[in-house]
mmCIF file of C-alpha atoms and ligand atoms in Angstrom:
data_model
loop_
_atom_site.group_PDB
_atom_site.id
_atom_site.type_symbol
_atom_site.label_atom_id
_atom_site.label_comp_id
_atom_site.label_asym_id
_atom_site.label_seq_id
_atom_site.Cartn_x
_atom_site.Cartn_y
_atom_site.Cartn_z
ATOM 1 C CA UNK A 1 -0.349 -0.269 0.367
ATOM 2 C CA UNK A 2 1.561 3.369 -1.019
ATOM 3 C CA UNK A 3 0.637 6.089 1.436
ATOM 4 C CA UNK A 4 0.640 9.987 1.300
ATOM 5 C CA UNK A 5 1.648 11.500 4.585
ATOM 6 C CA UNK A 6 1.127 15.121 5.156
ATOM 7 C CA UNK A 7 2.723 17.051 8.280
ATOM 8 C CA UNK A 8 2.403 20.529 9.466
ATOM 9 C CA UNK A 9 1.944 20.210 13.173
ATOM 10 C CA UNK A 10 4.656 22.917 13.875
ATOM 11 C CA UNK A 11 7.294 24.855 11.847
ATOM 12 C CA UNK A 12 7.959 22.247 9.136
ATOM 13 C CA UNK A 13 5.788 21.617 6.101
ATOM 14 C CA UNK A 14 6.532 17.930 5.145
ATOM 15 C CA UNK A 15 4.761 15.608 2.156
ATOM 16 C CA UNK A 16 6.308 11.768 1.763
ATOM 17 C CA UNK A 17 5.343 8.855 0.174
ATOM 18 C CA UNK A 18 5.821 5.440 1.791
ATOM 19 C CA UNK A 19 5.394 2.334 0.793
ATOM 20 C CA UNK A 20 3.912 -0.578 3.323
ATOM 21 C CA UNK A 21 4.593 1.775 6.437
ATOM 22 C CA UNK A 22 8.573 1.239 5.873
ATOM 23 C CA UNK A 23 9.711 1.934 2.740
ATOM 24 C CA UNK A 24 10.375 5.483 2.417
ATOM 25 C CA UNK A 25 9.964 6.265 -1.553
ATOM 26 C CA UNK A 26 10.308 10.027 -0.648
ATOM 27 C CA UNK A 27 10.298 12.155 2.575
ATOM 28 C CA UNK A 28 10.169 16.270 1.511
ATOM 29 C CA UNK A 29 10.456 18.628 4.221
ATOM 30 C CA UNK A 30 10.331 22.640 3.859
ATOM 31 C CA UNK A 31 11.878 24.106 7.166
ATOM 32 C CA UNK A 32 10.188 27.303 8.291
ATOM 33 C CA UNK A 33 13.592 28.050 10.093
ATOM 34 C CA UNK A 34 14.906 31.168 8.855
ATOM 35 C CA UNK A 35 10.897 33.132 9.228
ATOM 36 C CA UNK A 36 10.806 32.127 12.892
ATOM 37 C CA UNK A 37 14.599 32.791 13.764
ATOM 38 C CA UNK A 38 14.380 36.977 14.164
ATOM 39 C CA UNK A 39 11.675 36.027 16.968
ATOM 40 C CA UNK A 40 13.851 33.308 18.545
ATOM 41 C CA UNK A 41 10.714 30.841 18.424
ATOM 42 C CA UNK A 42 7.436 29.880 16.075
ATOM 43 C CA UNK A 43 5.066 32.372 15.294
ATOM 44 C CA UNK A 44 2.396 30.505 15.099
ATOM 45 C CA UNK A 45 0.530 32.765 12.433
ATOM 46 C CA UNK A 46 3.791 33.180 10.258
ATOM 47 C CA UNK A 47 4.090 29.277 10.583
ATOM 48 C CA UNK A 48 0.108 28.501 9.444
ATOM 49 C CA UNK A 49 0.510 31.086 6.589
ATOM 50 C CA UNK A 50 3.445 29.177 5.145
ATOM 51 C CA UNK A 51 1.923 26.271 5.309
ATOM 52 C CA UNK A 52 -0.425 27.234 3.171
ATOM 53 C CA UNK A 53 1.698 29.123 0.643
ATOM 54 C CA UNK A 54 4.064 25.538 0.299
ATOM 55 C CA UNK A 55 1.722 22.517 1.101
ATOM 56 C CA UNK A 56 1.337 22.284 -2.366
ATOM 57 C CA UNK A 57 4.407 22.445 -3.777
ATOM 58 C CA UNK A 58 6.052 20.178 -1.251
ATOM 59 C CA UNK A 59 3.654 17.337 -1.928
ATOM 60 C CA UNK A 60 4.357 18.148 -5.771
ATOM 61 C CA UNK A 61 7.670 17.664 -5.050
ATOM 62 C CA UNK A 62 7.103 14.374 -2.896
ATOM 63 C CA UNK A 63 5.436 12.862 -5.692
ATOM 64 C CA UNK A 64 8.039 13.403 -7.988
ATOM 65 C CA UNK A 65 11.007 12.222 -5.758
ATOM 66 C CA UNK A 66 8.988 8.923 -5.276
ATOM 67 C CA UNK A 67 8.870 8.319 -9.010
ATOM 68 C CA UNK A 68 5.193 7.555 -8.689
ATOM 69 C CA UNK A 69 2.245 9.629 -10.222
ATOM 70 C CA UNK A 70 -0.458 10.791 -8.298
ATOM 71 C CA UNK A 71 -2.919 7.514 -9.686
ATOM 72 C CA UNK A 72 -0.128 5.717 -7.533
ATOM 73 C CA UNK A 73 -1.357 6.822 -4.328
ATOM 74 C CA UNK A 74 -3.556 4.422 -2.368
ATOM 75 C CA UNK A 75 -4.599 6.323 0.851
ATOM 76 C CA UNK A 76 -3.486 9.541 2.182
ATOM 77 C CA UNK A 77 -2.483 10.280 6.295
ATOM 78 C CA UNK A 78 -2.254 13.683 8.074
ATOM 79 C CA UNK A 79 -0.935 14.609 11.341
ATOM 80 C CA UNK A 80 -4.454 15.904 13.229
ATOM 81 C CA UNK A 81 -3.060 16.384 16.693
ATOM 82 C CA UNK A 82 -1.003 17.892 19.072
ATOM 83 C CA UNK A 83 0.182 21.359 17.593
ATOM 84 C CA UNK A 84 -0.376 24.226 16.461
ATOM 85 C CA UNK A 85 -4.187 24.694 15.827
ATOM 86 C CA UNK A 86 -3.877 26.704 12.572
ATOM 87 C CA UNK A 87 -0.362 24.734 11.270
ATOM 88 C CA UNK A 88 -3.119 21.334 11.626
ATOM 89 C CA UNK A 89 -5.680 23.173 10.102
ATOM 90 C CA UNK A 90 -3.627 23.629 6.740
ATOM 91 C CA UNK A 91 -2.229 20.017 6.341
ATOM 92 C CA UNK A 92 -5.105 18.448 7.556
ATOM 93 C CA UNK A 93 -7.710 20.106 5.320
ATOM 94 C CA UNK A 94 -5.051 19.455 2.437
ATOM 95 C CA UNK A 95 -4.791 15.806 3.108
ATOM 96 C CA UNK A 96 -8.630 15.355 3.422
ATOM 97 C CA UNK A 97 -9.308 17.126 0.212
ATOM 98 C CA UNK A 98 -6.483 15.351 -1.579
ATOM 99 C CA UNK A 99 -8.372 11.998 -0.410
ATOM 100 C CA UNK A 100 -11.873 13.342 -1.243
ATOM 101 C CA UNK A 101 -11.123 14.156 -4.619
ATOM 102 C CA UNK A 102 -9.251 10.543 -5.695
ATOM 103 C CA UNK A 103 -11.581 8.523 -3.528
ATOM 104 C CA UNK A 104 -8.949 7.491 -1.145
ATOM 105 C CA UNK A 105 -9.378 6.337 2.350
ATOM 106 C CA UNK A 106 -7.919 8.598 4.837
ATOM 107 C CA UNK A 107 -6.614 8.633 8.194
ATOM 108 C CA UNK A 108 -5.677 11.226 10.848
ATOM 109 C CA UNK A 109 -2.741 10.352 12.878
ATOM 110 C CA UNK A 110 -1.468 11.488 16.050
ATOM 111 C CA UNK A 111 2.070 13.381 15.795
ATOM 112 C CA UNK A 112 3.879 12.132 19.120
ATOM 113 C CA UNK A 113 2.684 8.125 18.238
ATOM 114 C CA UNK A 114 4.532 9.079 14.908
ATOM 115 C CA UNK A 115 7.693 9.980 16.352
ATOM 116 C CA UNK A 116 7.401 6.690 18.405
ATOM 117 C CA UNK A 117 7.331 4.813 15.433
ATOM 118 C CA UNK A 118 9.893 6.618 13.258
ATOM 119 C CA UNK A 119 12.836 4.742 14.664
ATOM 120 C CA UNK A 120 11.153 1.456 13.334
ATOM 121 C CA UNK A 121 11.176 2.644 9.383
ATOM 122 C CA UNK A 122 15.115 2.557 9.735
ATOM 123 C CA UNK A 123 15.904 0.140 12.343
ATOM 124 C CA UNK A 124 17.485 -3.202 10.901
ATOM 125 C CA UNK A 125 16.230 -5.228 13.542
ATOM 126 C CA UNK A 126 13.035 -3.722 14.924
ATOM 127 C CA UNK A 127 12.238 -3.399 18.331
ATOM 128 C CA UNK A 128 9.632 -5.674 19.352
ATOM 129 C CA UNK A 129 6.624 -4.456 21.684
ATOM 130 C CA UNK A 130 6.388 -3.794 24.677
ATOM 131 C CA UNK A 131 9.503 -1.660 24.990
ATOM 132 C CA UNK A 132 10.139 1.721 26.626
ATOM 133 C CA UNK A 133 9.391 4.776 24.881
ATOM 134 C CA UNK A 134 11.096 8.113 25.366
ATOM 135 C CA UNK A 135 9.224 10.913 23.257
ATOM 136 C CA UNK A 136 11.435 14.067 23.903
ATOM 137 C CA UNK A 137 10.329 17.297 21.813
ATOM 138 C CA UNK A 138 9.672 21.020 21.713
ATOM 139 C CA UNK A 139 5.846 20.414 23.599
ATOM 140 C CA UNK A 140 6.267 16.931 24.830
ATOM 141 C CA UNK A 141 8.411 14.991 27.385
ATOM 142 C CA UNK A 142 6.703 11.382 27.982
ATOM 143 C CA UNK A 143 8.459 8.066 29.331
ATOM 144 C CA UNK A 144 6.105 5.601 28.230
ATOM 145 C CA UNK A 145 5.387 1.485 27.866
ATOM 146 C CA UNK A 146 4.585 1.209 24.560
ATOM 147 C CA UNK A 147 2.761 -2.123 23.861
ATOM 148 C CA UNK A 148 1.957 -1.381 19.912
ATOM 149 C CA UNK A 149 1.969 1.531 17.564
ATOM 150 C CA UNK A 150 -1.282 2.559 19.015
ATOM 151 C CA UNK A 151 -0.746 1.803 22.321
ATOM 152 C CA UNK A 152 1.333 3.595 25.038
ATOM 153 C CA UNK A 153 0.604 4.000 28.738
ATOM 154 C CA UNK A 154 2.108 7.134 30.178
ATOM 155 C CA UNK A 155 4.358 6.390 33.112
ATOM 156 C CA UNK A 156 5.756 9.678 33.442
ATOM 157 C CA UNK A 157 5.777 13.653 31.888
ATOM 158 C CA UNK A 158 7.287 16.422 32.958
ATOM 159 C CA UNK A 159 5.088 18.722 35.599
ATOM 160 C CA UNK A 160 6.138 21.679 34.241
ATOM 161 C CA UNK A 161 8.135 22.709 30.710
ATOM 162 C CA UNK A 162 9.385 20.493 27.945
ATOM 163 C CA UNK A 163 12.957 19.472 27.663
ATOM 164 C CA UNK A 164 13.064 20.621 24.148
ATOM 165 C CA UNK A 165 11.674 23.986 25.787
ATOM 166 C CA UNK A 166 14.095 24.559 27.819
ATOM 167 C CA UNK A 167 16.519 24.054 25.147
ATOM 168 C CA UNK A 168 15.162 26.844 23.557
ATOM 169 C CA UNK A 169 14.407 29.071 26.436
ATOM 170 C CA UNK A 170 18.189 29.107 27.381
ATOM 171 C CA UNK A 171 18.829 29.743 23.977
ATOM 172 C CA UNK A 172 16.860 32.648 23.535
ATOM 173 C CA UNK A 173 17.739 34.616 27.006
ATOM 174 C CA UNK A 174 21.348 34.022 25.859
ATOM 175 C CA UNK A 175 21.016 35.241 22.027
ATOM 176 C CA UNK A 176 22.734 31.710 21.234
ATOM 177 C CA UNK A 177 20.435 31.287 18.137
ATOM 178 C CA UNK A 178 17.794 29.385 16.678
ATOM 179 C CA UNK A 179 16.673 26.687 17.071
ATOM 180 C CA UNK A 180 17.883 26.178 20.717
ATOM 181 C CA UNK A 181 18.025 22.602 21.367
ATOM 182 C CA UNK A 182 20.875 21.886 17.993
ATOM 183 C CA UNK A 183 22.661 25.095 18.591
ATOM 184 C CA UNK A 184 22.942 24.230 22.544
ATOM 185 C CA UNK A 185 24.310 20.401 20.990
ATOM 186 C CA UNK A 186 27.113 22.113 19.304
ATOM 187 C CA UNK A 187 27.997 24.773 21.381
ATOM 188 C CA UNK A 188 28.530 22.281 24.556
ATOM 189 C CA UNK A 189 31.225 20.269 22.373
ATOM 190 C CA UNK A 190 33.494 23.857 23.237
ATOM 191 C CA UNK A 191 32.251 23.975 26.916
ATOM 192 C CA UNK A 192 33.312 22.886 29.666
ATOM 193 C CA UNK A 193 29.917 20.822 31.255
ATOM 194 C CA UNK A 194 31.527 21.043 34.940
ATOM 195 C CA UNK A 195 31.620 24.915 34.942
ATOM 196 C CA UNK A 196 28.891 25.176 36.594
ATOM 197 C CA UNK A 197 26.415 22.435 38.844
ATOM 198 C CA UNK A 198 22.927 23.131 38.352
ATOM 199 C CA UNK A 199 21.081 20.952 40.651
ATOM 200 C CA UNK A 200 18.403 18.083 39.617
ATOM 201 C CA UNK A 201 15.436 18.705 40.939
ATOM 202 C CA UNK A 202 14.297 15.871 43.371
ATOM 203 C CA UNK A 203 11.429 13.955 41.720
ATOM 204 C CA UNK A 204 12.694 10.277 42.342
ATOM 205 C CA UNK A 205 10.101 9.024 44.738
ATOM 206 C CA UNK A 206 6.549 7.900 44.742
ATOM 207 C CA UNK A 207 3.991 9.299 42.195
ATOM 208 C CA UNK A 208 7.003 10.964 40.430
ATOM 209 C CA UNK A 209 9.394 8.445 40.297
ATOM 210 C CA UNK A 210 9.467 8.810 36.216
ATOM 211 C CA UNK A 211 8.697 12.717 35.978
ATOM 212 C CA UNK A 212 10.949 15.281 35.257
ATOM 213 C CA UNK A 213 10.951 18.965 35.562
ATOM 214 C CA UNK A 214 12.661 21.124 33.757
ATOM 215 C CA UNK A 215 11.202 25.440 35.179
ATOM 216 C CA UNK A 216 13.978 24.996 38.039
ATOM 217 C CA UNK A 217 16.813 24.314 35.696
ATOM 218 C CA UNK A 218 15.760 27.027 33.161
ATOM 219 C CA UNK A 219 15.365 29.784 36.104
ATOM 220 C CA UNK A 220 18.451 28.432 37.405
ATOM 221 C CA UNK A 221 20.596 29.047 33.762
ATOM 222 C CA UNK A 222 18.777 32.336 33.064
ATOM 223 C CA UNK A 223 18.269 34.192 36.111
ATOM 224 C CA UNK A 224 20.574 32.521 38.994
ATOM 225 C CA UNK A 225 23.932 31.577 36.810
ATOM 226 C CA UNK A 226 26.167 32.627 39.140
ATOM 227 C CA UNK A 227 24.946 30.448 42.406
ATOM 228 C CA UNK A 228 25.551 27.647 40.395
ATOM 229 C CA UNK A 229 29.540 28.748 39.402
ATOM 230 C CA UNK A 230 31.671 25.791 40.236
ATOM 231 C CA UNK A 231 35.054 27.251 38.779
ATOM 232 C CA UNK A 232 36.103 30.341 39.540
ATOM 233 C CA UNK A 233 37.339 32.888 36.516
ATOM 234 C CA UNK A 234 35.686 33.828 32.938
ATOM 235 C CA UNK A 235 33.135 31.434 31.951
ATOM 236 C CA UNK A 236 32.016 31.266 27.921
ATOM 237 C CA UNK A 237 28.924 30.623 26.759
ATOM 238 C CA UNK A 238 29.857 27.223 25.367
ATOM 239 C CA UNK A 239 30.584 26.230 29.075
ATOM 240 C CA UNK A 240 26.829 27.509 29.592
ATOM 241 C CA UNK A 241 25.700 25.400 26.946
ATOM 242 C CA UNK A 242 27.652 22.227 28.443
ATOM 243 C CA UNK A 243 26.573 22.637 31.741
ATOM 244 C CA UNK A 244 22.997 23.505 31.395
ATOM 245 C CA UNK A 245 23.103 20.578 28.999
ATOM 246 C CA UNK A 246 24.698 17.939 30.883
ATOM 247 C CA UNK A 247 21.918 18.497 33.494
ATOM 248 C CA UNK A 248 18.957 18.760 31.047
ATOM 249 C CA UNK A 249 20.115 15.103 30.317
ATOM 250 C CA UNK A 250 20.686 13.613 33.402
ATOM 251 C CA UNK A 251 16.951 14.674 34.686
ATOM 252 C CA UNK A 252 15.842 12.904 31.619
ATOM 253 C CA UNK A 253 18.134 9.816 32.551
ATOM 254 C CA UNK A 254 17.100 9.593 35.943
ATOM 255 C CA UNK A 255 13.408 8.939 35.282
ATOM 256 C CA UNK A 256 14.255 6.833 32.253
ATOM 257 C CA UNK A 257 16.416 4.606 34.265
ATOM 258 C CA UNK A 258 14.391 3.928 36.927
ATOM 259 C CA UNK A 259 11.274 3.060 34.631
ATOM 260 C CA UNK A 260 13.573 0.565 32.616
ATOM 261 C CA UNK A 261 14.802 -0.758 36.165
ATOM 262 C CA UNK A 262 11.271 -1.214 37.138
ATOM 263 C CA UNK A 263 9.584 -2.063 34.388
ATOM 264 C CA UNK A 264 12.265 -4.937 33.478
ATOM 265 C CA UNK A 265 11.873 -3.233 29.839
ATOM 266 C CA UNK A 266 15.314 -3.218 28.514
ATOM 267 C CA UNK A 267 14.862 -1.675 25.065
ATOM 268 C CA UNK A 268 14.437 2.235 24.981
ATOM 269 C CA UNK A 269 12.892 3.513 21.813
ATOM 270 C CA UNK A 270 13.439 7.237 21.342
ATOM 271 C CA UNK A 271 11.574 10.002 19.201
ATOM 272 C CA UNK A 272 11.279 13.482 19.114
ATOM 273 C CA UNK A 273 13.512 16.469 18.384
ATOM 274 C CA UNK A 274 15.455 16.419 21.287
ATOM 275 C CA UNK A 275 16.290 12.479 20.448
ATOM 276 C CA UNK A 276 18.689 14.005 17.691
ATOM 277 C CA UNK A 277 20.918 15.684 21.228
ATOM 278 C CA UNK A 278 24.429 13.940 21.085
ATOM 279 C CA UNK A 279 25.360 14.024 24.448
ATOM 280 C CA UNK A 280 21.782 11.819 25.543
ATOM 281 C CA UNK A 281 22.894 9.683 22.933
ATOM 282 C CA UNK A 282 26.102 9.203 24.482
ATOM 283 C CA UNK A 283 24.915 8.867 27.710
ATOM 284 C CA UNK A 284 22.469 6.257 27.084
ATOM 285 C CA UNK A 285 25.325 4.152 24.956
ATOM 286 C CA UNK A 286 26.677 4.017 28.290
ATOM 287 C CA UNK A 287 24.087 1.602 29.937
ATOM 288 C CA UNK A 288 25.082 -1.230 27.807
ATOM 289 C CA UNK A 289 22.589 -3.719 29.243
ATOM 290 C CA UNK A 290 20.098 -1.596 27.561
ATOM 291 C CA UNK A 291 19.552 -1.594 24.124
ATOM 292 C CA UNK A 292 18.373 1.829 22.614
ATOM 293 C CA UNK A 293 17.559 2.986 19.529
ATOM 294 C CA UNK A 294 17.456 6.051 18.024
ATOM 295 C CA UNK A 295 16.138 7.251 14.667
ATOM 296 C CA UNK A 296 18.336 8.826 12.354
ATOM 297 C CA UNK A 297 18.485 12.303 12.385
ATOM 298 C CA UNK A 298 16.024 13.287 9.884
ATOM 299 C CA UNK A 299 13.560 11.471 11.056
ATOM 300 C CA UNK A 300 13.981 12.891 14.628
ATOM 301 C CA UNK A 301 12.608 16.013 13.504
ATOM 302 C CA UNK A 302 9.142 16.508 12.330
ATOM 303 C CA UNK A 303 9.153 14.465 8.956
ATOM 304 C CA UNK A 304 5.789 13.599 6.872
ATOM 305 C CA UNK A 305 7.586 9.595 6.599
ATOM 306 C CA UNK A 306 6.572 9.088 10.123
ATOM 307 C CA UNK A 307 3.306 9.935 9.363
ATOM 308 C CA UNK A 308 2.450 8.075 6.592
ATOM 309 C CA UNK A 309 4.349 5.275 8.114
ATOM 310 C CA UNK A 310 2.078 5.070 11.045
ATOM 311 C CA UNK A 311 -0.591 5.786 9.321
ATOM 312 C CA UNK A 312 -0.431 2.646 6.817
ATOM 313 C CA UNK A 313 -0.797 0.550 10.096
ATOM 314 C CA UNK A 314 -4.667 2.122 10.859
ATOM 315 C CA UNK A 315 -5.559 1.685 7.294
ATOM 316 C CA UNK A 316 -4.487 -1.889 6.691
ATOM 317 C CA UNK A 317 -6.580 -2.592 10.260
ATOM 318 C CA UNK A 318 -9.606 -1.168 8.085
ATOM 319 C CA UNK A 319 -9.334 2.476 10.397
ATOM 320 C CA UNK A 320 -10.785 5.461 8.578
ATOM 321 C CA UNK A 321 -10.904 8.940 9.419
ATOM 322 C CA UNK A 322 -14.104 11.040 8.218
ATOM 323 C CA UNK A 323 -13.795 14.049 6.582
ATOM 324 C CA UNK A 324 -15.449 16.031 9.457
ATOM 325 C CA UNK A 325 -12.513 15.175 11.807
ATOM 326 C CA UNK A 326 -11.097 18.400 13.418
ATOM 327 C CA UNK A 327 -7.410 19.232 14.613
ATOM 328 C CA UNK A 328 -6.634 19.185 18.778
ATOM 329 C CA UNK A 329 -4.049 21.133 20.046
ATOM 330 C CA UNK A 330 -3.539 18.996 23.202
ATOM 331 C CA UNK A 331 -3.831 15.226 23.679
ATOM 332 C CA UNK A 332 -5.095 14.666 26.838
ATOM 333 C CA UNK A 333 -3.525 10.938 26.649
ATOM 334 C CA UNK A 334 -0.058 12.603 27.479
ATOM 335 C CA UNK A 335 -1.154 13.482 30.533
ATOM 336 C CA UNK A 336 -0.133 11.249 33.554
ATOM 337 C CA UNK A 337 -2.936 9.612 35.550
ATOM 338 C CA UNK A 338 -2.403 9.661 39.018
ATOM 339 C CA UNK A 339 -3.729 7.539 41.332
HETATM 340 O O1 LIG B 401 9.668 16.837 17.556
HETATM 341 P P1 LIG B 401 10.240 18.101 17.333
HETATM 342 O O2 LIG B 401 11.170 18.661 15.794
HETATM 343 O O3 LIG B 401 9.307 19.524 16.823
HETATM 344 C C1 LIG B 401 8.205 19.333 17.909
HETATM 345 O O4 LIG B 401 7.090 18.242 18.057
HETATM 346 O O5 LIG B 401 8.172 19.899 19.424
HETATM 347 O O6 LIG B 401 11.268 18.773 18.111
HETATM 348 C C2 LIG B 401 11.562 20.443 17.844
HETATM 349 C C3 LIG B 401 12.726 20.047 19.250
HETATM 350 C C4 LIG B 401 12.912 21.764 20.188
HETATM 351 O O7 LIG B 401 12.644 22.046 21.182
HETATM 352 C C5 LIG B 401 14.549 21.512 19.355
HETATM 353 O O8 LIG B 401 15.002 22.641 20.295
HETATM 354 C C6 LIG B 401 14.829 20.449 19.799
HETATM 355 O O9 LIG B 401 13.692 19.635 19.689
HETATM 356 N N1 LIG B 401 16.211 19.696 19.065
HETATM 357 C C7 LIG B 401 16.870 19.726 20.247
HETATM 358 C C8 LIG B 401 18.032 19.145 19.022
HETATM 359 N N2 LIG B 401 17.577 19.140 18.070
HETATM 360 C C9 LIG B 401 16.769 19.432 17.856
HETATM 361 N N3 LIG B 401 17.334 19.413 21.691
HETATM 362 C C10 LIG B 401 18.609 19.092 21.795
HETATM 363 N N4 LIG B 401 19.304 18.960 20.947
HETATM 364 C C11 LIG B 401 19.224 18.818 19.798
HETATM 365 N N5 LIG B 401 20.135 18.139 18.788
HETATM 366 ZN ZN1 LIG B 402 7.554 16.598 16.277
#
């Protein structure tokens, strides 16, 4: 089955053609970064407008790159949640219109479940369910048990900011550049991660054993830097980046390792923009008793291949979304349920 995937949940306009859920025939991602960079963050109004401007050309390019004709598309999948409402509306409406006009089956899919599915599209030996999922992006930080492509149980989340958001806010405050995560990752290579010692929030007990918190770290790095200085003398921006990144990753690791230990799940599958982080990857690789699967960098960031990929599994099961499907900015299921 050949599925056309459409992704417009945030600031990437993307279309992809994927065969049988795994073989990526094309994956076109048009990034809006230069248009949001002057504001050091995504401006929702600009994002929606760019999606409207680009979605047709991006889809045409994806079809051309796949070597297929529009007649070869068997079904359409699009992101409907979570994300920026105006942005989601563009891709969702475009995809529904495409499906309706060609009389094709259509499915709306969840962006975060697609992030968790993405590594499967590239892995040589596919991780068997169940595994531990680590979903880390600009809006979410989720540690979950994945029992199937559409079956996750949230074990832990952030109790305040998402990890990617902390990277972005620190970068914005210090004018490091945009988007923050990738810039801090690069700068940290030339910095001393011991220059500042930020504290790790004590969330390791009871109900919060798998939860994380980033607002304290963000505040410490932005407003209380001097208090956490360990090494005397001048410090560089690279030192701030390295010390922040180290703590941000340690916070994540502590919750994740708690979950691995308690659940006995030894395969970890990571997804989302922050899964591109080199320090996170190298720190997890040290835990040799765990099998850690990260997507290649192009499948970490937002892309439509993962949307077509997961969409295929709904479609072959016979699931269809109706043409009155509406987008939603949030997904309640991604919040942890406390007893
Ligand atoms: O999944 P994604 O592309 O969009 C959302 O669904 O949010 O994730 C974007 C997030 C941003 O916060 C960005 O700063 C972060 O991923 N990010 C990184 C890296 N590359 C992107 N964070 C840390 N290290 C990176 N190398
Ligand atoms: Zn994403």
